[in-house]
């Protein structure tokens, strides 16, 4: 007789019910009872650890904020405190662009940096100046004179003395000559022992009531003579230009000067904006202007004077710039014109100047004349490095010297413009 061993679970649902009951009582079928005390201890330890990390993070944030405040108070940093939102602004120049690496003509159309130095490193005595918004430069014999639109002083140095804190590098005049006003100096030229320095565009109110509706805007040309000690200058004359601008933001940005055969001295001003305008048409590329001026003394008693407009000359359209930042002309008529916004240099020829003698009635460009158009060196990411070139002068046939303004703050220019700003640069022209 065959015997059948009975099943452990007599009913089909009996095992599932048992497992369910064991789970409710904290018992696992394969492992026996769980240790609820151990689980709760681990939970408490994790909670304690999380509280410690949060407390440490809060302490570090508080310490960093206090440290930043102390450093900022001492003038070492100007960054926002830890955790504060940083203002940022996107620029077209921020986009990735490595096109210059494949440009086979890059070396033939780019000037080469030969030497450069920040203005802050030139002088032993900076006379309290902390910013150098360089705007123009002129060569006189073997010396160079540069101006800043933020200062009333004239910087003097030589190409051979571009070494840190050289005794040969000096600041002439009081940078704070007018305590509550920037100079607005944008152009400098030289003739017969005197410097002619141009204040870009200054408001002239023609009503004693001060009504701004009566205002007009003109450049002021200061005639300055450096004293025998070479540490200060005398103001010989301050005369306004007859030429009128639309406002105070776009006036004369560069200039050069020559005398005619009768030794009558002329100044030729370079307008910053196209059409000499600061309005929308001022950004109409390729419409640069030169204004030829001659000084006229008005009356005898007050010693009044004005630089009267003689002619207006168009700059060749091959200098197809968004703006015009300076001009330099040699005695043989060779011309250099820079653009700050385009970081570019145009070199050509102007008629009406021969052997340093000006013939104002013949002064002008021939559009078909040969010219060279160069760019200033780019960064390793093909970005503009020389974003603020505002002054240019010839060293010789093969080299030029330039000066750069302070980069624009508040996000108006990308951060990589900072490296080359407020500096003197020497460039070699492509062979």
Coordinates of N, CA, C and O in Angstrom, one line a residue, residues 273-379:
X273 N 33.2 109.7 -35.2 CA 32.1 109.1 -35.9 C 32.1 109.3 -37.4 O 32.6 110.3 -37.9
X274 N 31.5 108.4 -38.1 CA 31.3 108.5 -39.5 C 30.4 109.7 -39.7 O 29.5 110.0 -38.9
X275 N 30.6 110.5 -40.8 CA 29.9 111.7 -41.1 C 30.1 112.8 -40.0 O 29.3 113.7 -39.9
X276 N 31.1 112.6 -39.1 CA 31.3 113.4 -37.9 C 30.1 113.5 -37.0 O 29.8 114.5 -36.4
X277 N 29.4 112.4 -37.0 CA 28.1 112.3 -36.2 C 28.2 111.3 -35.1 O 28.9 110.3 -35.1
X278 N 27.4 111.6 -34.0 CA 27.3 110.7 -32.9 C 26.0 110.0 -32.9 O 25.7 109.2 -32.0
X279 N 25.2 110.3 -33.9 CA 23.9 109.7 -34.0 C 24.0 108.4 -34.8 O 25.1 107.9 -35.1
X280 N 22.9 107.8 -35.3 CA 22.9 106.6 -36.0 C 23.8 106.6 -37.2 O 24.5 105.6 -37.5
X281 N 23.8 107.7 -37.9 CA 24.6 107.7 -39.2 C 26.1 107.7 -38.8 O 26.9 107.5 -39.7
X282 N 26.4 107.9 -37.6 CA 27.8 107.9 -37.2 C 28.4 106.5 -37.2 O 29.6 106.3 -37.2
X283 N 27.5 105.5 -37.4 CA 27.9 104.1 -37.5 C 27.8 103.6 -38.9 O 27.7 102.3 -39.2
X284 N 27.7 104.5 -39.8 CA 27.6 104.2 -41.3 C 29.0 104.0 -41.8 O 29.7 105.0 -42.2
X285 N 29.5 102.8 -41.9 CA 30.9 102.5 -42.1 C 31.4 103.2 -43.4 O 30.7 103.4 -44.4
X286 N 32.7 103.5 -43.3 CA 33.4 104.0 -44.5 C 33.1 105.5 -44.9 O 33.3 105.9 -46.0
X287 N 32.7 106.3 -43.9 CA 32.4 107.7 -44.2 C 33.1 108.6 -43.2 O 32.5 109.5 -42.6
X288 N 34.4 108.3 -43.0 CA 35.3 109.1 -42.1 C 35.5 110.5 -42.7 O 35.5 110.7 -43.9
X289 N 35.8 111.4 -41.8 CA 36.0 112.8 -42.2 C 37.2 113.4 -41.5 O 37.5 113.1 -40.3
X290 N 37.9 114.3 -42.2 CA 38.9 115.2 -41.7 C 38.5 116.6 -41.8 O 37.9 117.0 -42.8
X291 N 38.8 117.4 -40.8 CA 38.4 118.8 -40.8 C 39.7 119.7 -40.7 O 40.4 119.6 -39.8
X292 N 39.9 120.4 -41.8 CA 41.1 121.3 -41.9 C 40.8 122.6 -41.2 O 39.8 123.3 -41.6
X293 N 41.7 123.0 -40.3 CA 41.4 124.3 -39.5 C 42.6 125.2 -39.4 O 43.7 124.7 -39.4
X294 N 42.3 126.5 -39.4 CA 43.4 127.5 -39.2 C 42.9 128.5 -38.1 O 41.8 128.9 -38.1
X295 N 43.9 128.8 -37.3 CA 43.5 129.7 -36.1 C 43.3 131.2 -36.6 O 44.1 131.7 -37.4
X296 N 42.3 131.8 -36.1 CA 42.0 133.2 -36.3 C 41.8 133.9 -35.0 O 41.0 133.5 -34.2
X297 N 42.5 134.9 -34.8 CA 42.4 135.7 -33.6 C 41.3 136.7 -33.7 O 41.2 137.4 -34.7
X298 N 40.3 136.7 -32.8 CA 39.1 137.5 -32.8 C 39.3 138.6 -31.8 O 39.3 138.5 -30.6
X299 N 39.4 139.9 -32.3 CA 39.5 141.0 -31.5 C 40.8 141.2 -30.8 O 41.6 140.2 -30.8
X300 N 41.1 142.3 -30.2 CA 42.4 142.6 -29.6 C 42.3 142.6 -28.1 O 43.2 142.2 -27.4
X301 N 41.2 143.1 -27.5 CA 41.1 143.3 -26.1 C 40.9 142.0 -25.3 O 41.6 141.9 -24.3
X302 N 40.1 141.1 -25.8 CA 39.9 139.9 -25.0 C 40.8 138.8 -25.4 O 40.8 137.7 -24.8
X303 N 41.5 139.0 -26.5 CA 42.4 137.9 -26.9 C 41.7 136.7 -27.4 O 42.2 135.5 -27.3
X304 N 40.5 136.8 -27.8 CA 39.7 135.6 -28.3 C 40.2 135.0 -29.6 O 40.9 135.7 -30.3
X305 N 40.0 133.7 -29.7 CA 40.5 133.1 -30.9 C 39.6 131.9 -31.3 O 38.8 131.4 -30.4
X306 N 39.7 131.5 -32.5 CA 38.8 130.4 -33.0 C 39.6 129.7 -34.1 O 40.3 130.3 -34.9
X307 N 39.5 128.3 -34.1 CA 40.0 127.5 -35.2 C 39.0 127.4 -36.3 O 38.0 126.6 -36.1
X308 N 39.1 128.2 -37.3 CA 38.1 128.2 -38.4 C 38.2 127.1 -39.3 O 39.4 126.7 -39.7
X309 N 37.1 126.6 -39.8 CA 37.1 125.5 -40.8 C 37.5 126.0 -42.1 O 36.9 126.9 -42.7
X310 N 38.5 125.3 -42.7 CA 39.0 125.6 -44.1 C 38.4 124.7 -45.1 O 37.9 125.1 -46.1
X311 N 38.5 123.4 -44.8 CA 38.0 122.4 -45.7 C 37.6 121.1 -44.9 O 38.0 120.9 -43.8
X312 N 36.7 120.3 -45.5 CA 36.4 119.0 -45.0 C 36.8 118.0 -46.0 O 36.4 118.1 -47.2
X313 N 37.5 116.9 -45.6 CA 38.1 116.0 -46.5 C 37.5 114.6 -46.2 O 37.5 114.2 -45.0
X314 N 37.1 113.8 -47.2 CA 36.6 112.5 -47.0 C 37.8 111.5 -46.9 O 38.8 111.6 -47.7
X315 N 37.7 110.6 -45.9 CA 38.7 109.5 -45.8 C 38.3 108.4 -46.8 O 37.1 108.2 -47.0
X316 N 39.3 107.8 -47.4 CA 38.9 106.7 -48.4 C 38.0 105.7 -47.8 O 38.2 105.3 -46.7
X317 N 37.1 105.2 -48.7 CA 36.2 104.1 -48.2 C 36.9 102.8 -47.9 O 36.3 101.9 -47.3
X318 N 38.1 102.7 -48.4 CA 38.9 101.5 -48.1 C 39.2 101.4 -46.6 O 39.5 100.3 -46.1
X319 N 39.2 102.5 -45.9 CA 39.2 102.5 -44.4 C 37.8 102.4 -44.0 O 37.2 103.4 -43.4
X320 N 37.2 101.2 -44.2 CA 35.8 101.0 -44.0 C 35.5 100.7 -42.5 O 35.1 99.6 -42.1
X321 N 35.7 101.7 -41.6 CA 35.7 101.5 -40.2 C 34.4 101.9 -39.6 O 33.7 102.8 -40.1
X322 N 34.1 101.3 -38.4 CA 32.9 101.7 -37.6 C 33.2 103.0 -36.9 O 32.3 103.8 -36.6
X323 N 34.5 103.2 -36.5 CA 34.9 104.4 -35.8 C 36.3 104.7 -36.2 O 37.0 103.9 -36.8
X324 N 36.8 105.9 -35.9 CA 38.2 106.4 -36.2 C 38.8 106.9 -34.9 O 38.2 107.9 -34.3
X325 N 39.9 106.3 -34.4 CA 40.4 106.6 -33.1 C 41.7 107.5 -33.1 O 41.9 108.1 -32.1
X326 N 42.4 107.5 -34.2 CA 43.6 108.4 -34.2 C 44.2 108.4 -35.6 O 43.9 107.5 -36.5
X327 N 45.0 109.4 -35.9 CA 45.7 109.6 -37.2 C 47.1 110.1 -37.0 O 47.3 110.9 -36.1
X328 N 48.0 109.6 -37.7 CA 49.4 110.1 -37.7 C 49.8 110.3 -39.2 O 49.6 109.4 -40.0
X329 N 50.5 111.4 -39.5 CA 50.9 111.7 -40.8 C 52.4 112.1 -40.8 O 52.8 113.0 -40.0
X330 N 53.2 111.5 -41.6 CA 54.6 111.8 -41.7 C 54.9 113.0 -42.6 O 54.0 113.3 -43.4
X331 N 56.1 113.6 -42.5 CA 56.4 114.7 -43.5 C 56.3 114.4 -44.9 O 56.2 115.3 -45.8
X332 N 56.4 113.1 -45.3 CA 56.3 112.7 -46.7 C 54.8 112.3 -47.1 O 54.6 111.9 -48.2
X333 N 53.9 112.5 -46.2 CA 52.5 112.3 -46.5 C 52.0 110.9 -46.2 O 50.8 110.6 -46.5
X334 N 52.9 110.0 -45.7 CA 52.4 108.7 -45.3 C 51.5 108.8 -44.1 O 51.7 109.5 -43.1
X335 N 50.3 108.0 -44.2 CA 49.3 108.2 -43.2 C 49.0 106.9 -42.5 O 49.0 105.8 -43.1
X336 N 48.7 106.9 -41.2 CA 48.2 105.8 -40.4 C 46.9 106.2 -39.7 O 46.9 107.3 -39.1
X337 N 45.9 105.4 -39.9 CA 44.6 105.7 -39.2 C 44.2 104.4 -38.5 O 44.2 103.3 -39.0
X338 N 43.7 104.6 -37.2 CA 43.3 103.4 -36.4 C 41.8 103.4 -36.2 O 41.2 104.5 -36.2
X339 N 41.3 102.2 -35.9 CA 39.9 102.1 -35.5 C 39.9 101.3 -34.2 O 40.5 100.2 -34.1
X340 N 39.3 101.8 -33.1 CA 39.2 101.1 -31.9 C 38.2 99.9 -32.0 O 38.6 98.8 -31.6
X341 N 37.0 100.2 -32.5 CA 36.0 99.1 -32.5 C 36.4 98.0 -33.4 O 36.1 96.8 -33.2
X342 N 37.1 98.3 -34.5 CA 37.5 97.2 -35.5 C 38.9 96.7 -35.2 O 39.3 95.7 -35.8
X343 N 39.6 97.3 -34.2 CA 40.9 96.8 -33.9 C 41.8 96.7 -35.1 O 42.4 95.6 -35.4
X344 N 41.8 97.8 -35.9 CA 42.4 97.7 -37.2 C 43.3 99.0 -37.5 O 43.1 100.0 -36.8
X345 N 44.1 98.9 -38.5 CA 45.1 99.9 -38.9 C 45.1 100.1 -40.4 O 45.3 99.1 -41.1
X346 N 44.8 101.3 -40.9 CA 44.9 101.6 -42.3 C 46.1 102.5 -42.6 O 46.3 103.5 -41.9
X347 N 46.9 102.1 -43.5 CA 48.1 102.9 -43.9 C 48.0 103.2 -45.4 O 47.8 102.3 -46.2
X348 N 48.1 104.5 -45.7 CA 48.1 105.0 -47.1 C 48.9 106.2 -47.3 O 49.8 106.5 -46.5
X349 N 48.4 107.0 -48.2 CA 49.2 108.2 -48.6 C 48.1 109.4 -48.8 O 47.1 109.2 -49.3
X350 N 48.5 110.6 -48.3 CA 47.7 111.8 -48.5 C 48.5 112.8 -49.3 O 49.7 113.0 -49.1
X351 N 47.8 113.4 -50.3 CA 48.4 114.4 -51.1 C 48.3 115.7 -50.5 O 47.5 116.0 -49.6
X352 N 49.2 116.6 -50.9 CA 49.2 118.0 -50.4 C 50.2 118.2 -49.2 O 50.2 119.3 -48.7
X353 N 51.0 117.2 -48.9 CA 52.1 117.4 -47.9 C 53.4 116.8 -48.5 O 53.4 115.7 -48.9
X354 N 54.4 117.7 -48.6 CA 55.7 117.3 -49.1 C 56.8 117.9 -48.3 O 56.8 119.1 -48.1
X355 N 57.7 117.1 -47.9 CA 58.8 117.6 -47.1 C 58.4 118.4 -45.9 O 59.0 119.4 -45.5
X356 N 57.2 118.0 -45.3 CA 56.7 118.7 -44.1 C 56.0 120.0 -44.4 O 55.7 120.7 -43.4
X357 N 55.8 120.3 -45.6 CA 55.1 121.6 -46.0 C 53.7 121.3 -46.5 O 53.6 120.4 -47.4
X358 N 52.8 121.9 -45.9 CA 51.4 121.7 -46.2 C 50.9 122.6 -47.3 O 51.1 123.8 -47.3
X359 N 50.1 122.1 -48.3 CA 49.4 122.9 -49.3 C 47.9 122.6 -49.0 O 47.4 121.6 -49.6
X360 N 47.2 123.4 -48.2 CA 45.9 123.0 -47.8 C 44.9 122.9 -48.9 O 44.0 122.1 -48.8
X361 N 45.1 123.6 -50.0 CA 44.1 123.5 -51.1 C 44.3 122.2 -51.9 O 43.4 121.8 -52.6
X362 N 45.4 121.5 -51.7 CA 45.6 120.3 -52.4 C 45.5 119.0 -51.5 O 45.6 117.9 -51.9
X363 N 45.3 119.3 -50.2 CA 45.2 118.2 -49.2 C 44.0 117.3 -49.5 O 42.9 117.7 -49.6
X364 N 44.3 116.0 -49.6 CA 43.3 115.0 -49.9 C 43.8 113.7 -50.3 O 45.0 113.5 -50.5
X365 N 42.9 112.7 -50.4 CA 43.3 111.3 -50.7 C 42.8 111.1 -52.2 O 41.8 111.6 -52.7
X366 N 43.6 110.2 -52.8 CA 43.2 109.7 -54.1 C 42.7 108.3 -53.9 O 43.4 107.4 -53.4
X367 N 41.4 108.0 -54.1 CA 40.8 106.7 -53.8 C 41.5 105.5 -54.3 O 41.5 104.5 -53.7
X368 N 42.1 105.7 -55.5 CA 42.7 104.5 -56.1 C 44.1 104.3 -55.7 O 44.8 103.4 -56.2
X369 N 44.7 105.2 -54.8 CA 46.0 105.0 -54.4 C 46.2 103.7 -53.6 O 45.2 103.2 -53.0
X370 N 47.4 103.2 -53.6 CA 47.7 102.0 -52.8 C 47.5 102.2 -51.3 O 47.8 103.3 -50.8
X371 N 47.1 101.2 -50.7 CA 47.0 101.3 -49.2 C 47.1 99.9 -48.6 O 47.1 98.9 -49.4
X372 N 47.3 99.8 -47.3 CA 47.4 98.6 -46.6 C 46.5 98.6 -45.5 O 46.3 99.6 -44.7
X373 N 45.8 97.5 -45.3 CA 44.8 97.4 -44.2 C 45.2 96.2 -43.3 O 45.3 95.1 -43.7
X374 N 45.5 96.5 -42.0 CA 46.0 95.5 -41.1 C 45.1 95.4 -39.9 O 44.3 96.3 -39.6
X375 N 45.1 94.2 -39.3 CA 44.5 94.0 -38.0 C 45.5 93.9 -36.9 O 46.7 93.5 -37.1
X376 N 45.1 94.3 -35.7 CA 46.0 94.1 -34.5 C 45.9 92.6 -34.1 O 44.9 91.9 -34.4
X377 N 46.9 92.0 -33.5 CA 47.0 90.6 -33.2 C 45.8 90.1 -32.5 O 45.2 90.8 -31.6
X378 N 45.3 88.9 -32.8 CA 44.2 88.2 -32.1 C 44.7 87.3 -31.0 O 45.9 86.9 -31.0
X379 N 43.8 86.9 -30.2 CA 44.2 85.9 -29.1 C 44.3 84.5 -29.7 O 44.0 84.3 -30.9

